[in-house]
PDB file of C-alpha atoms in Angstrom:
ATOM      1  CA  PRO R 119     -52.836 -48.322 -22.470  1.00  0.00           C
ATOM      2  CA  ALA R 120     -51.290 -45.282 -20.817  1.00  0.00           C
ATOM      3  CA  GLY R 121     -54.313 -44.471 -18.635  1.00  0.00           C
ATOM      4  CA  GLN R 122     -54.466 -46.234 -15.290  1.00  0.00           C
ATOM      5  CA  VAL R 123     -57.009 -46.148 -12.449  1.00  0.00           C
ATOM      6  CA  SER R 124     -57.387 -47.274  -8.861  1.00  0.00           C
ATOM      7  CA  ALA R 125     -60.871 -46.896  -7.393  1.00  0.00           C
ATOM      8  CA  VAL R 126     -63.032 -47.634  -4.360  1.00  0.00           C
ATOM      9  CA  GLU R 127     -66.784 -47.961  -4.914  1.00  0.00           C
ATOM     10  CA  ALA R 128     -69.183 -45.538  -3.243  1.00  0.00           C
ATOM     11  CA  GLN R 129     -71.246 -46.876  -0.367  1.00  0.00           C
ATOM     12  CA  GLY R 130     -74.779 -45.626  -0.795  1.00  0.00           C
ATOM     13  CA  ALA R 131     -74.838 -41.904  -1.567  1.00  0.00           C
ATOM     14  CA  SER R 132     -71.419 -41.312   0.042  1.00  0.00           C
ATOM     15  CA  GLY R 133     -67.838 -41.897  -0.807  1.00  0.00           C
ATOM     16  CA  GLY R 134     -66.265 -43.326  -3.861  1.00  0.00           C
ATOM     17  CA  LEU R 135     -62.634 -42.574  -4.602  1.00  0.00           C
ATOM     18  CA  ALA R 136     -60.450 -42.795  -7.652  1.00  0.00           C
ATOM     19  CA  ILE R 137     -56.925 -41.956  -8.685  1.00  0.00           C
ATOM     20  CA  LEU R 138     -56.391 -41.747 -12.427  1.00  0.00           C
ATOM     21  CA  TRP R 139     -52.953 -41.309 -13.963  1.00  0.00           C
ATOM     22  CA  ASP R 140     -51.057 -41.432 -17.225  1.00  0.00           C
ATOM     23  CA  SER R 141     -48.320 -44.043 -16.846  1.00  0.00           C
ATOM     24  CA  ARG R 142     -46.257 -42.246 -19.515  1.00  0.00           C
ATOM     25  CA  THR R 143     -45.893 -39.363 -17.009  1.00  0.00           C
ATOM     26  CA  ILE R 144     -46.108 -40.940 -13.579  1.00  0.00           C
ATOM     27  CA  GLN R 145     -45.752 -44.431 -12.136  1.00  0.00           C
ATOM     28  CA  LEU R 146     -47.815 -45.529  -9.130  1.00  0.00           C
ATOM     29  CA  ASP R 147     -47.218 -48.671  -7.084  1.00  0.00           C
ATOM     30  CA  ASN R 148     -47.809 -50.046  -3.592  1.00  0.00           C
ATOM     31  CA  ILE R 149     -51.430 -48.948  -3.870  1.00  0.00           C
ATOM     32  CA  HIS R 150     -53.424 -49.398  -0.670  1.00  0.00           C
ATOM     33  CA  ALA R 151     -57.151 -48.633  -0.753  1.00  0.00           C
ATOM     34  CA  ASN R 152     -59.992 -48.640   1.735  1.00  0.00           C
ATOM     35  CA  ARG R 153     -63.300 -46.775   1.996  1.00  0.00           C
ATOM     36  CA  ASN R 154     -61.597 -43.606   3.296  1.00  0.00           C
ATOM     37  CA  PHE R 155     -58.435 -43.284   1.235  1.00  0.00           C
ATOM     38  CA  ILE R 156     -56.272 -44.554  -1.586  1.00  0.00           C
ATOM     39  CA  GLN R 157     -52.546 -44.344  -0.836  1.00  0.00           C
ATOM     40  CA  ALA R 158     -49.769 -45.003  -3.355  1.00  0.00           C
ATOM     41  CA  LYS R 159     -46.088 -44.427  -3.951  1.00  0.00           C
ATOM     42  CA  PHE R 160     -45.307 -42.440  -7.076  1.00  0.00           C
ATOM     43  CA  HIS R 161     -42.362 -41.733  -9.340  1.00  0.00           C
ATOM     44  CA  LEU R 162     -42.503 -38.808 -11.767  1.00  0.00           C
ATOM     45  CA  ASN R 163     -41.000 -40.208 -14.989  1.00  0.00           C
ATOM     46  CA  GLY R 164     -37.836 -38.507 -16.257  1.00  0.00           C
ATOM     47  CA  THR R 165     -37.050 -36.969 -12.854  1.00  0.00           C
ATOM     48  CA  ASN R 166     -35.659 -38.001  -9.502  1.00  0.00           C
ATOM     49  CA  ILE R 167     -38.981 -37.099  -7.816  1.00  0.00           C
ATOM     50  CA  ASP R 168     -40.564 -39.850  -5.756  1.00  0.00           C
ATOM     51  CA  GLY R 169     -43.258 -39.520  -3.139  1.00  0.00           C
ATOM     52  CA  HIS R 170     -46.572 -40.637  -1.794  1.00  0.00           C
ATOM     53  CA  ILE R 171     -50.040 -39.591  -2.881  1.00  0.00           C
ATOM     54  CA  THR R 172     -53.235 -39.996  -0.898  1.00  0.00           C
ATOM     55  CA  ASN R 173     -56.784 -39.370  -2.086  1.00  0.00           C
ATOM     56  CA  VAL R 174     -59.193 -39.062   0.850  1.00  0.00           C
ATOM     57  CA  TYR R 175     -62.901 -39.192   1.603  1.00  0.00           C
ATOM     58  CA  PHE R 176     -63.685 -38.620   5.276  1.00  0.00           C
ATOM     59  CA  PRO R 177     -66.784 -39.922   7.049  1.00  0.00           C
ATOM     60  CA  GLN R 178     -69.346 -37.656   8.733  1.00  0.00           C
ATOM     61  CA  GLU R 179     -68.953 -39.010  12.284  1.00  0.00           C
ATOM     62  CA  ALA R 180     -66.371 -37.232  14.465  1.00  0.00           C
ATOM     63  CA  HIS R 181     -64.872 -40.371  16.030  1.00  0.00           C
ATOM     64  CA  GLN R 182     -64.452 -41.942  12.584  1.00  0.00           C
ATOM     65  CA  LYS R 183     -62.720 -38.768  11.334  1.00  0.00           C
ATOM     66  CA  ALA R 184     -60.266 -39.061  14.216  1.00  0.00           C
ATOM     67  CA  ASN R 185     -59.599 -42.706  13.274  1.00  0.00           C
ATOM     68  CA  VAL R 186     -58.881 -41.802   9.636  1.00  0.00           C
ATOM     69  CA  LEU R 187     -56.566 -38.956  10.674  1.00  0.00           C
ATOM     70  CA  GLU R 188     -54.700 -41.377  12.940  1.00  0.00           C
ATOM     71  CA  ALA R 189     -54.402 -43.960  10.136  1.00  0.00           C
ATOM     72  CA  LEU R 190     -53.027 -41.280   7.775  1.00  0.00           C
ATOM     73  CA  THR R 191     -50.579 -40.103  10.446  1.00  0.00           C
ATOM     74  CA  GLN R 192     -49.306 -43.669  10.840  1.00  0.00           C
ATOM     75  CA  LEU R 193     -48.914 -44.013   7.056  1.00  0.00           C
ATOM     76  CA  ASN R 194     -47.058 -40.703   7.027  1.00  0.00           C
ATOM     77  CA  ALA R 195     -44.673 -41.916   9.739  1.00  0.00           C
ATOM     78  CA  THR R 196     -43.704 -45.004   7.725  1.00  0.00           C
ATOM     79  CA  ARG R 197     -43.470 -43.593   4.204  1.00  0.00           C
ATOM     80  CA  SER R 198     -40.235 -44.217   2.326  1.00  0.00           C
ATOM     81  CA  HIS R 199     -40.049 -40.853   0.521  1.00  0.00           C
ATOM     82  CA  PRO R 200     -40.276 -37.416   2.150  1.00  0.00           C
ATOM     83  CA  LEU R 201     -42.729 -35.931  -0.387  1.00  0.00           C
ATOM     84  CA  TRP R 202     -46.422 -36.428   0.438  1.00  0.00           C
ATOM     85  CA  ILE R 203     -49.380 -35.035  -1.512  1.00  0.00           C
ATOM     86  CA  SER R 204     -52.900 -35.535  -0.174  1.00  0.00           C
ATOM     87  CA  GLY R 205     -56.187 -34.269  -1.506  1.00  0.00           C
ATOM     88  CA  GLY R 206     -59.877 -34.881  -1.358  1.00  0.00           C
ATOM     89  CA  ASP R 207     -62.910 -34.462   0.852  1.00  0.00           C
ATOM     90  CA  TYR R 208     -61.686 -33.976   4.410  1.00  0.00           C
ATOM     91  CA  ASN R 209     -65.276 -33.185   5.415  1.00  0.00           C
ATOM     92  CA  MET R 210     -64.214 -30.673   8.089  1.00  0.00           C
ATOM     93  CA  ILE R 211     -63.213 -27.049   8.325  1.00  0.00           C
ATOM     94  CA  ALA R 212     -60.042 -25.809  10.010  1.00  0.00           C
ATOM     95  CA  ASN R 213     -61.278 -22.322  10.947  1.00  0.00           C
ATOM     96  CA  LEU R 214     -64.409 -20.165  10.922  1.00  0.00           C
ATOM     97  CA  GLU R 215     -63.396 -18.371   7.712  1.00  0.00           C
ATOM     98  CA  GLU R 216     -63.940 -21.666   5.897  1.00  0.00           C
ATOM     99  CA  LYS R 217     -67.690 -21.634   6.550  1.00  0.00           C
ATOM    100  CA  LYS R 218     -70.532 -19.296   5.647  1.00  0.00           C
ATOM    101  CA  GLY R 219     -74.050 -19.707   7.061  1.00  0.00           C
ATOM    102  CA  GLY R 220     -75.470 -22.368   9.333  1.00  0.00           C
ATOM    103  CA  ARG R 221     -74.285 -22.879  12.885  1.00  0.00           C
ATOM    104  CA  SER R 222     -71.066 -21.086  13.657  1.00  0.00           C
ATOM    105  CA  GLY R 223     -68.278 -22.291  15.836  1.00  0.00           C
ATOM    106  CA  ILE R 224     -65.313 -24.518  15.368  1.00  0.00           C
ATOM    107  CA  ASN R 225     -65.780 -27.991  16.740  1.00  0.00           C
ATOM    108  CA  ARG R 226     -63.479 -30.853  17.627  1.00  0.00           C
ATOM    109  CA  ASP R 227     -63.121 -31.754  13.933  1.00  0.00           C
ATOM    110  CA  GLY R 228     -61.453 -28.450  13.132  1.00  0.00           C
ATOM    111  CA  ASN R 229     -58.988 -28.802  15.971  1.00  0.00           C
ATOM    112  CA  LEU R 230     -58.171 -32.369  14.895  1.00  0.00           C
ATOM    113  CA  LEU R 231     -57.570 -31.208  11.326  1.00  0.00           C
ATOM    114  CA  LYS R 232     -55.301 -28.339  12.396  1.00  0.00           C
ATOM    115  CA  GLU R 233     -53.300 -30.692  14.639  1.00  0.00           C
ATOM    116  CA  PHE R 234     -53.026 -33.238  11.825  1.00  0.00           C
ATOM    117  CA  ILE R 235     -51.694 -30.613   9.405  1.00  0.00           C
ATOM    118  CA  GLN R 236     -49.218 -29.262  11.953  1.00  0.00           C
ATOM    119  CA  ASN R 237     -48.040 -32.618  13.343  1.00  0.00           C
ATOM    120  CA  ASN R 238     -47.429 -34.037   9.851  1.00  0.00           C
ATOM    121  CA  TRP R 239     -45.595 -30.935   8.586  1.00  0.00           C
ATOM    122  CA  LEU R 240     -48.134 -30.277   5.832  1.00  0.00           C
ATOM    123  CA  ILE R 241     -48.971 -27.126   3.885  1.00  0.00           C
ATOM    124  CA  ASP R 242     -52.645 -26.473   3.133  1.00  0.00           C
ATOM    125  CA  ILE R 243     -52.764 -25.211  -0.474  1.00  0.00           C
ATOM    126  CA  PRO R 244     -55.399 -22.474  -0.863  1.00  0.00           C
ATOM    127  CA  THR R 245     -57.690 -22.584  -3.882  1.00  0.00           C
ATOM    128  CA  ASP R 246     -57.053 -19.894  -6.473  1.00  0.00           C
ATOM    129  CA  ASN R 247     -60.689 -19.267  -7.420  1.00  0.00           C
ATOM    130  CA  GLY R 248     -62.693 -19.136  -4.195  1.00  0.00           C
ATOM    131  CA  ILE R 249     -62.761 -20.724  -0.801  1.00  0.00           C
ATOM    132  CA  TYR R 250     -65.924 -22.817  -0.519  1.00  0.00           C
ATOM    133  CA  THR R 251     -65.846 -26.285  -2.067  1.00  0.00           C
ATOM    134  CA  TRP R 252     -69.273 -27.415  -0.854  1.00  0.00           C
ATOM    135  CA  SER R 253     -72.697 -25.796  -0.709  1.00  0.00           C
ATOM    136  CA  ASN R 254     -76.132 -26.999   0.323  1.00  0.00           C
ATOM    137  CA  LYS R 255     -77.356 -25.258  -2.880  1.00  0.00           C
ATOM    138  CA  ARG R 256     -80.019 -23.256  -1.075  1.00  0.00           C
ATOM    139  CA  THR R 257     -80.487 -19.536  -1.472  1.00  0.00           C
ATOM    140  CA  GLU R 258     -79.877 -16.476   0.662  1.00  0.00           C
ATOM    141  CA  THR R 259     -80.359 -16.998   4.415  1.00  0.00           C
ATOM    142  CA  MET R 260     -80.670 -20.789   4.085  1.00  0.00           C
ATOM    143  CA  GLN R 261     -77.385 -21.220   2.214  1.00  0.00           C
ATOM    144  CA  VAL R 262     -74.478 -22.943   3.917  1.00  0.00           C
ATOM    145  CA  SER R 263     -71.081 -23.127   2.223  1.00  0.00           C
ATOM    146  CA  SER R 264     -67.888 -24.690   3.540  1.00  0.00           C
ATOM    147  CA  ARG R 265     -64.360 -25.570   2.532  1.00  0.00           C
ATOM    148  CA  LEU R 266     -64.486 -29.336   2.958  1.00  0.00           C
ATOM    149  CA  ASP R 267     -62.123 -30.318   0.148  1.00  0.00           C
ATOM    150  CA  ARG R 268     -58.436 -29.480   0.297  1.00  0.00           C
ATOM    151  CA  PHE R 269     -54.967 -30.310  -0.975  1.00  0.00           C
ATOM    152  CA  LEU R 270     -52.127 -30.793   1.467  1.00  0.00           C
ATOM    153  CA  VAL R 271     -48.441 -31.195   0.593  1.00  0.00           C
ATOM    154  CA  SER R 272     -45.492 -31.996   2.808  1.00  0.00           C
ATOM    155  CA  ASP R 273     -43.501 -28.892   3.695  1.00  0.00           C
ATOM    156  CA  ASN R 274     -40.442 -30.197   1.835  1.00  0.00           C
ATOM    157  CA  ALA R 275     -42.356 -29.907  -1.466  1.00  0.00           C
ATOM    158  CA  VAL R 276     -41.379 -26.243  -1.730  1.00  0.00           C
ATOM    159  CA  HIS R 277     -37.772 -27.357  -2.360  1.00  0.00           C
ATOM    160  CA  LEU R 278     -38.861 -28.994  -5.623  1.00  0.00           C
ATOM    161  CA  GLY R 279     -39.598 -25.618  -7.194  1.00  0.00           C
ATOM    162  CA  GLY R 280     -42.606 -24.789  -9.294  1.00  0.00           C
ATOM    163  CA  ASP R 281     -45.996 -23.660  -8.137  1.00  0.00           C
ATOM    164  CA  PHE R 282     -48.554 -25.639  -6.201  1.00  0.00           C
ATOM    165  CA  THR R 283     -52.091 -24.540  -6.968  1.00  0.00           C
ATOM    166  CA  ALA R 284     -55.572 -25.893  -6.391  1.00  0.00           C
ATOM    167  CA  SER R 285     -58.766 -24.849  -8.170  1.00  0.00           C
ATOM    168  CA  ILE R 286     -62.431 -25.475  -7.486  1.00  0.00           C
ATOM    169  CA  LEU R 287     -64.063 -27.084 -10.503  1.00  0.00           C
ATOM    170  CA  PRO R 288     -67.580 -26.006 -11.445  1.00  0.00           C
ATOM    171  CA  TYR R 289     -70.414 -28.153 -10.154  1.00  0.00           C
ATOM    172  CA  SER R 290     -71.706 -30.220 -13.057  1.00  0.00           C
ATOM    173  CA  GLY R 291     -74.764 -31.919 -11.745  1.00  0.00           C
TER     174      GLY R 291
END
């Protein structure tokens, strides 16, 4: 079959990752998976485009977030192709504009995320249909919304041409 999948089971109510792809369009190999990310090399069929793709799910605890960022930085340093695409639940905001409601203030997480993006020469792709990817689903003064999910691409991706866009999908239950 053309459809392929690599997945990591959820642990309790958190986590769970999957990368699904059509092998007629893209080939993935060297897949490495753990509870926080799935990393793979890819080749876009019919082109000379090769790269790395990483799907992430970050933990809640600050010290664990730092450990995952460090692990991703080490993977980035050893990748064999310059193109890197990463997306998923980073579970942290980079600046105050990415949060509405709740306690305000940027914490250590946000600074770690900004440093990670800068030190790994990544571009944070804005969503084209809103900013907040998570909400506590409360109303009015009790509502908290944040941009916890994001797509990052290596800065050399712009040389490939085309548009890079990200969209927030509707919550389905």
